[in-house]
PDB file of C-alpha atoms in Angstrom:
ATOM      1  CA  MET A 177      -4.445 -12.488 -50.323  1.00  0.00           C
ATOM      2  CA  ASP A 178      -6.062 -11.228 -47.035  1.00  0.00           C
ATOM      3  CA  THR A 179      -3.959 -11.162 -44.416  1.00  0.00           C
ATOM      4  CA  PRO A 180      -5.923 -11.588 -41.018  1.00  0.00           C
ATOM      5  CA  HIS A 181      -5.444  -8.236 -39.006  1.00  0.00           C
ATOM      6  CA  SER A 182      -2.126  -8.541 -36.659  1.00  0.00           C
ATOM      7  CA  GLU A 183      -3.790  -5.929 -34.360  1.00  0.00           C
ATOM      8  CA  THR A 184      -3.165  -7.241 -30.688  1.00  0.00           C
ATOM      9  CA  ALA A 185      -5.682  -6.144 -28.184  1.00  0.00           C
ATOM     10  CA  THR A 186      -4.077  -4.046 -25.197  1.00  0.00           C
ATOM     11  CA  TYR A 187      -5.046  -5.191 -21.544  1.00  0.00           C
ATOM     12  CA  PRO A 188      -4.522  -2.962 -18.946  1.00  0.00           C
ATOM     13  CA  ARG A 189      -1.485  -4.174 -17.042  1.00  0.00           C
ATOM     14  CA  PRO A 190      -2.996  -6.190 -13.787  1.00  0.00           C
ATOM     15  CA  ILE A 191      -1.995  -4.108 -10.191  1.00  0.00           C
ATOM     16  CA  SER A 192       1.143  -5.168  -9.111  1.00  0.00           C
ATOM     17  CA  ILE A 193       0.904  -5.375  -4.808  1.00  0.00           C
ATOM     18  CA  ASN A 194       4.561  -5.014  -3.362  1.00  0.00           C
ATOM     19  CA  TRP A 195       3.733  -7.023   0.017  1.00  0.00           C
ATOM     20  CA  ARG A 196       7.331  -5.908   1.919  1.00  0.00           C
ATOM     21  CA  VAL A 197       6.157  -2.644   1.816  1.00  0.00           C
ATOM     22  CA  LEU A 198       2.273  -3.416   3.197  1.00  0.00           C
ATOM     23  CA  LYS A 199       3.498  -5.211   6.131  1.00  0.00           C
ATOM     24  CA  PRO A 200       4.188  -2.687   8.702  1.00  0.00           C
ATOM     25  CA  LEU A 201       0.656  -0.945   7.702  1.00  0.00           C
ATOM     26  CA  VAL A 202      -1.282  -4.230   7.968  1.00  0.00           C
ATOM     27  CA  VAL A 203       0.408  -4.817  11.679  1.00  0.00           C
ATOM     28  CA  LEU A 204      -0.722  -1.012  12.580  1.00  0.00           C
ATOM     29  CA  ALA A 205      -3.894  -1.724  11.192  1.00  0.00           C
ATOM     30  CA  LEU A 206      -4.368  -4.454  13.062  1.00  0.00           C
ATOM     31  CA  LEU A 207      -3.282  -3.424  16.453  1.00  0.00           C
ATOM     32  CA  CYS A 208      -5.702   0.140  15.698  1.00  0.00           C
ATOM     33  CA  GLY A 209      -8.531  -3.378  15.471  1.00  0.00           C
ATOM     34  CA  TYR A 210      -7.668  -4.847  18.645  1.00  0.00           C
ATOM     35  CA  GLY A 211      -8.037  -1.921  20.508  1.00  0.00           C
ATOM     36  CA  LEU A 212     -11.089  -1.153  18.641  1.00  0.00           C
ATOM     37  CA  LEU A 213     -12.217  -4.513  20.279  1.00  0.00           C
ATOM     38  CA  VAL A 214     -11.239  -4.481  23.675  1.00  0.00           C
ATOM     39  CA  ASN A 215     -13.417  -2.267  25.916  1.00  0.00           C
ATOM     40  CA  PRO A 216     -11.275  -0.001  27.618  1.00  0.00           C
ATOM     41  CA  PHE A 217     -13.374   0.465  30.592  1.00  0.00           C
ATOM     42  CA  SER A 218     -13.637  -3.370  31.309  1.00  0.00           C
ATOM     43  CA  GLY A 219     -10.915  -5.224  29.311  1.00  0.00           C
ATOM     44  CA  GLU A 220     -13.724  -7.337  28.020  1.00  0.00           C
ATOM     45  CA  ASN A 221     -12.231  -9.262  24.926  1.00  0.00           C
ATOM     46  CA  GLY A 222      -8.813  -8.333  26.057  1.00  0.00           C
ATOM     47  CA  LEU A 223      -5.697 -10.581  26.150  1.00  0.00           C
ATOM     48  CA  PRO A 224      -5.833 -12.194  30.148  1.00  0.00           C
ATOM     49  CA  CYS A 225      -2.787 -11.244  31.763  1.00  0.00           C
ATOM     50  CA  LEU A 226      -0.504 -14.882  32.228  1.00  0.00           C
ATOM     51  CA  TRP A 227       1.612 -13.732  35.317  1.00  0.00           C
ATOM     52  CA  LYS A 228      -1.866 -11.949  36.881  1.00  0.00           C
ATOM     53  CA  LEU A 229      -3.410 -15.538  36.408  1.00  0.00           C
ATOM     54  CA  LEU A 230      -0.454 -17.420  37.878  1.00  0.00           C
ATOM     55  CA  LEU A 231       0.866 -15.228  40.144  1.00  0.00           C
ATOM     56  CA  ASP A 232      -2.461 -13.442  41.161  1.00  0.00           C
ATOM     57  CA  ILE A 233      -0.329 -10.083  41.136  1.00  0.00           C
ATOM     58  CA  GLU A 234       0.015  -7.599  37.989  1.00  0.00           C
ATOM     59  CA  CYS A 235       3.022  -7.392  35.763  1.00  0.00           C
ATOM     60  CA  PRO A 236       4.266  -3.902  34.478  1.00  0.00           C
ATOM     61  CA  GLY A 237       2.305  -4.989  31.162  1.00  0.00           C
ATOM     62  CA  CYS A 238      -0.974  -4.793  33.510  1.00  0.00           C
ATOM     63  CA  GLY A 239      -3.927  -2.331  31.604  1.00  0.00           C
ATOM     64  CA  LEU A 240      -1.958  -2.360  28.717  1.00  0.00           C
ATOM     65  CA  SER A 241      -4.827  -3.496  26.251  1.00  0.00           C
ATOM     66  CA  ARG A 242      -7.266  -1.182  27.899  1.00  0.00           C
ATOM     67  CA  ALA A 243      -4.263   1.659  27.541  1.00  0.00           C
ATOM     68  CA  GLY A 244      -3.779   1.236  23.964  1.00  0.00           C
ATOM     69  CA  ALA A 245      -7.768   0.733  23.732  1.00  0.00           C
ATOM     70  CA  PHE A 246      -7.967   3.999  25.166  1.00  0.00           C
ATOM     71  CA  LEU A 247      -5.538   5.266  22.761  1.00  0.00           C
ATOM     72  CA  VAL A 248      -6.920   4.401  19.952  1.00  0.00           C
ATOM     73  CA  ARG A 249     -10.171   6.156  20.772  1.00  0.00           C
ATOM     74  CA  GLY A 250      -7.809   9.235  21.286  1.00  0.00           C
ATOM     75  CA  ARG A 251      -8.141   9.653  24.968  1.00  0.00           C
ATOM     76  CA  LEU A 252      -4.589  10.292  25.682  1.00  0.00           C
ATOM     77  CA  VAL A 253      -5.233  10.949  29.619  1.00  0.00           C
ATOM     78  CA  GLU A 254      -7.054   8.002  30.273  1.00  0.00           C
ATOM     79  CA  ALA A 255      -4.625   5.809  28.185  1.00  0.00           C
ATOM     80  CA  ILE A 256      -1.347   7.302  30.448  1.00  0.00           C
ATOM     81  CA  SER A 257      -3.381   6.811  33.600  1.00  0.00           C
ATOM     82  CA  THR A 258      -3.984   3.465  32.590  1.00  0.00           C
ATOM     83  CA  ASN A 259      -0.775   2.322  32.444  1.00  0.00           C
ATOM     84  CA  TRP A 260       1.933   4.816  31.240  1.00  0.00           C
ATOM     85  CA  LEU A 261       4.123   2.242  29.096  1.00  0.00           C
ATOM     86  CA  ILE A 262       1.999   2.989  26.637  1.00  0.00           C
ATOM     87  CA  VAL A 263       3.559   5.578  25.731  1.00  0.00           C
ATOM     88  CA  PRO A 264       6.973   4.273  25.062  1.00  0.00           C
ATOM     89  CA  ILE A 265       5.750   0.737  23.854  1.00  0.00           C
ATOM     90  CA  SER A 266       3.488   2.933  21.120  1.00  0.00           C
ATOM     91  CA  ALA A 267       6.373   5.361  20.044  1.00  0.00           C
ATOM     92  CA  LEU A 268       8.418   2.386  19.482  1.00  0.00           C
ATOM     93  CA  ILE A 269       5.894   0.486  17.521  1.00  0.00           C
ATOM     94  CA  LEU A 270       5.096   3.517  15.349  1.00  0.00           C
ATOM     95  CA  ILE A 271       8.878   4.313  15.017  1.00  0.00           C
ATOM     96  CA  SER A 272      10.019   1.052  14.104  1.00  0.00           C
ATOM     97  CA  GLN A 273       7.088  -0.082  11.435  1.00  0.00           C
ATOM     98  CA  SER A 274       7.649   3.508  10.163  1.00  0.00           C
ATOM     99  CA  LEU A 275      11.318   2.569   9.393  1.00  0.00           C
ATOM    100  CA  ASN A 276      10.363  -0.545   8.274  1.00  0.00           C
ATOM    101  CA  PHE A 277       8.266   0.849   5.912  1.00  0.00           C
ATOM    102  CA  VAL A 278      10.583   3.021   4.067  1.00  0.00           C
ATOM    103  CA  GLN A 279      13.647   1.193   4.215  1.00  0.00           C
ATOM    104  CA  GLU A 280      10.664  -1.714   2.225  1.00  0.00           C
ATOM    105  CA  ALA A 281       9.422   0.865  -0.239  1.00  0.00           C
ATOM    106  CA  THR A 282      12.997   2.429  -1.221  1.00  0.00           C
ATOM    107  CA  LYS A 283      14.180  -1.638  -1.450  1.00  0.00           C
ATOM    108  CA  PRO A 284      15.042  -1.891  -5.011  1.00  0.00           C
ATOM    109  CA  GLN A 285      12.706  -4.609  -6.391  1.00  0.00           C
ATOM    110  CA  THR A 286      13.940  -7.929  -7.825  1.00  0.00           C
ATOM    111  CA  HIS A 287      11.781  -9.859 -10.551  1.00  0.00           C
TER     112      HIS A 287
END
């Protein structure tokens, strides 16, 4: 009596992407992408400052888009001279996203 082959085909397991771990990297990539879109010399393509539009005076955050654009391009001196707040803000973003990445990467996965 002939029996059919009972061999089972093995297929490669699909790659499992942990989006919780990737979220901080996506946030950093989006911020860098925004910095590359902004013209650091003119501020063109940057978000307008609502404070300046409404009150016609600069807020402490004015120039952060241009400073970020300089920073993404590796021009630290120009970034700091455009708006010195880019240093603590960038440090906070990097630290918080790094901690978030480590926390999510070491958290046990639930199925």
